[in-house]
Short mmCIF file of C-alpha atoms in Angstrom, two decimals:
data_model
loop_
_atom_site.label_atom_id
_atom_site.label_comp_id
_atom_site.label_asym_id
_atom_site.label_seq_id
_atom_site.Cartn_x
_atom_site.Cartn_y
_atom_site.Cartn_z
CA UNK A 947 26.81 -0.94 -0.40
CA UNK A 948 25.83 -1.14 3.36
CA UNK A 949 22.95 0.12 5.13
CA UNK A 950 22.79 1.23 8.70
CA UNK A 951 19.69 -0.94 10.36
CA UNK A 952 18.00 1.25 12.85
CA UNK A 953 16.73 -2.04 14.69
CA UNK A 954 18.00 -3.62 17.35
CA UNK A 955 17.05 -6.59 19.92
CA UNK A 956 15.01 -5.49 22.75
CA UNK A 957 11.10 -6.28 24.12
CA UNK A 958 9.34 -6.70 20.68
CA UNK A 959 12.43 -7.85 18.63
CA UNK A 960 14.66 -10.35 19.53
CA UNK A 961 15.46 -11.06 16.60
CA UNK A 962 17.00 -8.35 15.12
CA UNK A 963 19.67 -8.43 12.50
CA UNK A 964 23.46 -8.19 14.06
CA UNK A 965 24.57 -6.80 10.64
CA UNK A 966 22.61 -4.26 7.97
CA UNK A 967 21.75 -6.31 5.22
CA UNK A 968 23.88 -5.65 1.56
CA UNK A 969 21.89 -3.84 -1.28
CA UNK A 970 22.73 -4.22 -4.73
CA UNK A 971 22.47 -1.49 -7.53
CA UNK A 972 19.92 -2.53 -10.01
CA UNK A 973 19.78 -0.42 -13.29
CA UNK A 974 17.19 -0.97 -13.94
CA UNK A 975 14.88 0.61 -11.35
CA UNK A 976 14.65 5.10 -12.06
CA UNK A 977 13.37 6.44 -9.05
CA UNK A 978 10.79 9.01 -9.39
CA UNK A 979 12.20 11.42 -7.46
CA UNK A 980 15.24 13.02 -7.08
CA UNK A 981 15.28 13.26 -3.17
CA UNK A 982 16.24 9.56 -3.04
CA UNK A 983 18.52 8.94 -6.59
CA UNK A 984 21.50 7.97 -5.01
CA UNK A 985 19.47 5.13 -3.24
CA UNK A 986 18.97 1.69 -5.16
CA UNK A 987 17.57 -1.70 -3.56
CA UNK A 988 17.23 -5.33 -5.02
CA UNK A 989 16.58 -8.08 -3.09
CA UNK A 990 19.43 -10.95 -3.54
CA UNK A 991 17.26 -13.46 -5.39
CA UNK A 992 20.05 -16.26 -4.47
CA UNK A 993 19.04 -15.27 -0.63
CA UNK A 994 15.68 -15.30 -1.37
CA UNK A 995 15.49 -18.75 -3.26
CA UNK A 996 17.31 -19.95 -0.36
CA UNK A 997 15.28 -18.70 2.57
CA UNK A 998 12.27 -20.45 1.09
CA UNK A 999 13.72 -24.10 2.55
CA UNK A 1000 15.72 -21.96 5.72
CA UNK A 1001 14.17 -21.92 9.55
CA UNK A 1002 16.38 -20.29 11.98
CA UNK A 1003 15.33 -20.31 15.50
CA UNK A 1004 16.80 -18.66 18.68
CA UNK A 1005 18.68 -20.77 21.22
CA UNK A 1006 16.94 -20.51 25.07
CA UNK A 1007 20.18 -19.18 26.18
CA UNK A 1008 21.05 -16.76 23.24
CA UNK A 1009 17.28 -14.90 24.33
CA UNK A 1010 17.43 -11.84 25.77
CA UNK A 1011 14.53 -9.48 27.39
CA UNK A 1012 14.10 -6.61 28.89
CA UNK A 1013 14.94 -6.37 32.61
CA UNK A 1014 11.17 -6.87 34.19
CA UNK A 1015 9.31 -8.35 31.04
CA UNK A 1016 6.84 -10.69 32.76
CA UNK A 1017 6.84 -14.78 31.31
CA UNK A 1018 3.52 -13.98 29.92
CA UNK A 1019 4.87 -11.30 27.59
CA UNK A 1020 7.97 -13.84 26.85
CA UNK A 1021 5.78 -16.09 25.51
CA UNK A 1022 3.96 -13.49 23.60
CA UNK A 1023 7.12 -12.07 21.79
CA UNK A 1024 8.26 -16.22 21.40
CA UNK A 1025 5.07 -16.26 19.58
CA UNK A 1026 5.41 -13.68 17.37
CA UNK A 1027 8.85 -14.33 16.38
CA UNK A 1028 7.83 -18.02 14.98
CA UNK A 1029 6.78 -15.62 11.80
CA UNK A 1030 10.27 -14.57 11.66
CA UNK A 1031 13.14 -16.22 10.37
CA UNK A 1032 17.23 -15.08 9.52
CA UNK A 1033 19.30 -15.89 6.17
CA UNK A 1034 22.72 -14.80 7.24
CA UNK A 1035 22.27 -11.40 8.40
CA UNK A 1036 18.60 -10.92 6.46
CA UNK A 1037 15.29 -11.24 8.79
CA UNK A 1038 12.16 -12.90 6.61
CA UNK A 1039 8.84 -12.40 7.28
CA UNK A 1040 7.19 -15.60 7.02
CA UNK A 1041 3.24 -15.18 5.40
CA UNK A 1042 0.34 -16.68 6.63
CA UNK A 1043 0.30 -19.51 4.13
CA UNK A 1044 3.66 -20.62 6.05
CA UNK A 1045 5.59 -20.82 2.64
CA UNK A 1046 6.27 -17.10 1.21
CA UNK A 1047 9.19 -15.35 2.56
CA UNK A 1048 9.32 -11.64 2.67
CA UNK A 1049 11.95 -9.52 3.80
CA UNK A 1050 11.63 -7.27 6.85
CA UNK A 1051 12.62 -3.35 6.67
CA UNK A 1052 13.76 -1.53 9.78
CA UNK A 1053 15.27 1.52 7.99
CA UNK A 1054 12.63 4.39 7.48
CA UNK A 1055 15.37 5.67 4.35
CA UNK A 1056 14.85 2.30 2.58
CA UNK A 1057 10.97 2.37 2.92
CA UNK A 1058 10.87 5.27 1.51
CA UNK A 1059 12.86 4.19 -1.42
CA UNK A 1060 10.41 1.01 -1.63
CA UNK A 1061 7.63 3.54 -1.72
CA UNK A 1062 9.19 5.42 -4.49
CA UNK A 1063 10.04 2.69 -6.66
CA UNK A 1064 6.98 0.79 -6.95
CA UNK A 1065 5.05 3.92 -7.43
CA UNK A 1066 6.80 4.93 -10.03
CA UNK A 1067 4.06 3.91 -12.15
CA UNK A 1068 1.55 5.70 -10.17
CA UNK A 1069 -0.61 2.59 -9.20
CA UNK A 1070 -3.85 3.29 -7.08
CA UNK A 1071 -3.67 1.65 -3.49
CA UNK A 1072 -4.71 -1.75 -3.49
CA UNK A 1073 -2.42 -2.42 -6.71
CA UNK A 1074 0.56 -0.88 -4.88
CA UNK A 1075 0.01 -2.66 -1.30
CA UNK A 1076 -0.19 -5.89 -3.58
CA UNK A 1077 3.05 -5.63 -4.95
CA UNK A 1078 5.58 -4.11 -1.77
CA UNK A 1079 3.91 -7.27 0.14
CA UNK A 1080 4.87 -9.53 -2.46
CA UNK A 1081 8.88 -9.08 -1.52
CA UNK A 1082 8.98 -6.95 1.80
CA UNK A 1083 7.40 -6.43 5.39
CA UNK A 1084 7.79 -3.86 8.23
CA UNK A 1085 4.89 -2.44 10.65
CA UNK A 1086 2.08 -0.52 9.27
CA UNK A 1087 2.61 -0.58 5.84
CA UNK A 1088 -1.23 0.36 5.02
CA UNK A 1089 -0.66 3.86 6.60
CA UNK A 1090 2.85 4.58 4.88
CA UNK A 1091 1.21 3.25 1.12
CA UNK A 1092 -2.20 5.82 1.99
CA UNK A 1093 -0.41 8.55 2.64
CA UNK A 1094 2.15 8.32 0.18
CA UNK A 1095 -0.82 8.03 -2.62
CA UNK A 1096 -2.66 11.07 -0.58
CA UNK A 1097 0.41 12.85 -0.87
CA UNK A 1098 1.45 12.52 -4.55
CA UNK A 1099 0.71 15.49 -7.20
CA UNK A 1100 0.56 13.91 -10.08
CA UNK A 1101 -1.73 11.19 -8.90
CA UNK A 1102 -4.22 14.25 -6.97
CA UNK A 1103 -4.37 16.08 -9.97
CA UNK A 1104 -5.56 13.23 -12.32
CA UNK A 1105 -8.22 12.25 -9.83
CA UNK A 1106 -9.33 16.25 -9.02
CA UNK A 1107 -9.63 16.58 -13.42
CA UNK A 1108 -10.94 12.90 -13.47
CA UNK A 1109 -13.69 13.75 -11.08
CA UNK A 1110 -14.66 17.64 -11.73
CA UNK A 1111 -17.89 17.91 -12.75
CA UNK A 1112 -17.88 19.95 -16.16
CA UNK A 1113 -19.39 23.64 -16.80
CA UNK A 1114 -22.84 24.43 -16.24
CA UNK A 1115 -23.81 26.33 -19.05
CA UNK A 1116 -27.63 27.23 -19.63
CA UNK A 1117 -29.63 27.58 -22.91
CA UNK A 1118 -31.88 30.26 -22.83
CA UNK A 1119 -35.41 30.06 -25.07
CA UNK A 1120 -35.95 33.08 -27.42
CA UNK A 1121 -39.93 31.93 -27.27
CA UNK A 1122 -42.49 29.78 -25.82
CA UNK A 1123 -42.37 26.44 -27.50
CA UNK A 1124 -39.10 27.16 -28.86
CA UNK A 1125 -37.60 24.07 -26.85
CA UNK A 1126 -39.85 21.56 -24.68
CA UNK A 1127 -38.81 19.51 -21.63
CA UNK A 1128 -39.80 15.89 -20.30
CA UNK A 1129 -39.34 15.14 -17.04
CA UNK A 1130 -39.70 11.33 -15.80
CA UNK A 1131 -41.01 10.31 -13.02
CA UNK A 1132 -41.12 7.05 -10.76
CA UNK A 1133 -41.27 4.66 -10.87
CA UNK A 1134 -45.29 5.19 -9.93
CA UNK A 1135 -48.00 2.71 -9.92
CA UNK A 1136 -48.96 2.60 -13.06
CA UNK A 1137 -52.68 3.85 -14.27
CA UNK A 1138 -55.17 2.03 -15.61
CA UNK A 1139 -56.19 3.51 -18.82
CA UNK A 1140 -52.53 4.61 -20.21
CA UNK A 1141 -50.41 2.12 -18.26
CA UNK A 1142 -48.06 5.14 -18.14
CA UNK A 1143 -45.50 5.50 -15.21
CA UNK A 1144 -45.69 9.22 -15.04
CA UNK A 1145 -44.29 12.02 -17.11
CA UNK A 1146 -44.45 15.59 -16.99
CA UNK A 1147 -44.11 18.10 -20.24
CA UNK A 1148 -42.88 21.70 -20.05
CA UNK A 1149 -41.52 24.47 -21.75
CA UNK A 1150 -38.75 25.64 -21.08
CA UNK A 1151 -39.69 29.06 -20.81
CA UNK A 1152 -42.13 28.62 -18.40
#
C-alpha cells in the first residue's frame, strides 16, 4: 500500500522524500480504535538494518531554496539536514548518538495511527514517548503524545478513581468517654521532665 506524503522540499526541508514511502500490513498490531482500522504500519526492518551503514547527502547543484532565503539561513537548513539521511525513498532521522536511525513522518494520518498503536496498552507518558522515539521522528512529538494521553477515556477515568479521595463518613459518640482522641504534635522541643514531644488527649464529644 502507498501513502500520500504531505511533505515536500522547500525552506526547512530540502530533503523531502520524491516518493511516499511503502507500508506493510502487520497482523499483528489491533488498533484501538476503530476510526483508523483500515490503517496498518511496519517499518521495513530490511530498510532499517540497512540505513544503519547508509549516508546520503545532497549534491550543491541538486539544492534548492526559496527565492530570497539569505546564505545565512542556507547554512542553517545545511545544518540541520546533516541529521537527516534517505534509504531509497525513506528519510531517517539520525539521533544524537550519530548511530540510531529513526524514520521521519510527514503524514498527520500515519501519526495518528503511531499514536494509536503504541497506546494500545495505555502506557503513561514517559513510557509511550520512549517507545515512538525508538523507531520514528517528526516535529513536536511531546505535544501530540500529551494530548493524546489528556485526551483518552479510559486512561482519565483510571486516574480520576485512582486519585478520588474516599467518603467522609463521621462516627458520632453516644457519651462522653465513649471514644477518646490523640492528637500529635511537632515535632516540639522536647521537655525536660517527660522528654515528650507533645500530645494532646480529647474526647470526642467534646
Amino acid at each position: 500500500m502507498w501513502r500520500t506524503s504531505d511533505s515536500s522540499p522547500g525552506l526547512t526541508n530540502h530533503l523531502a522524500p520524491s516518493a511516499p514511502p511503502p507500508l506493510a500490513h502487520n497482523p499483528a498490531i489491533c488498533l484501538s480504535s476503530t476510526r483508523h482500522s483500515s490503517l496498518r504500519l511496519h517499518l521495513h526492518a530490511t530498510a532499517l538494518r540497512h540505513s544503519l551503514s547508509y549516508s546520503y547527502s545532497v549534491p550543491p547543484h541538486k539544492e534548492k531554496y526559496k527565492q530570497g532565503v539569505t546564505e545565512s539561513s542556507k547554512r542553517a537548513i545545511r545544518k540541520a539536514a546533516n541529521n537527516f539521511s534517505l534509504q531509497g525513498d525513506i528519510m531517517f532521522y539520525r539521533g544524537t548518538d550519530g548511530h540510531s536511525m529513526r524514520r521521519v513522518v510527514f503524514s498527520e494520518e500515519e501519526k495518528v495511527t503511531i499514536l494509536e498503536e503504541v497506546h494500545a496498552g495505555h502506557f503513561g507518558r514517559d513510557r509511550m514517548m520512549e517507545k515512538i522515539r525508538q523507531r520514528f521522528y517528526w516535529h513536536n512529538i511531546t505535544a501530540h503524545v500529551d494530548n493524546w494521553v489528556s485526551t483518552c477515556e479510559p486512561c482519565q477515568t483510571f486516574e480520576r478513581v485512582k486519585t478520588e479521595p474516599p467518603e467522609m463518613k463521621p462516627i458520632k459518640p453516644v457519651a462522653p468517654w465513649h471514644m477518646i482522641g490523640v492528637d500529635l504534635i511537632g515535632p516540639l522541643k522536647k521537655s525536660r521532665k517527660s522528654g515528650n514531644d507533645g500530645h494532646l488527649p480529647h474526647t470526642w464529644l467534646s
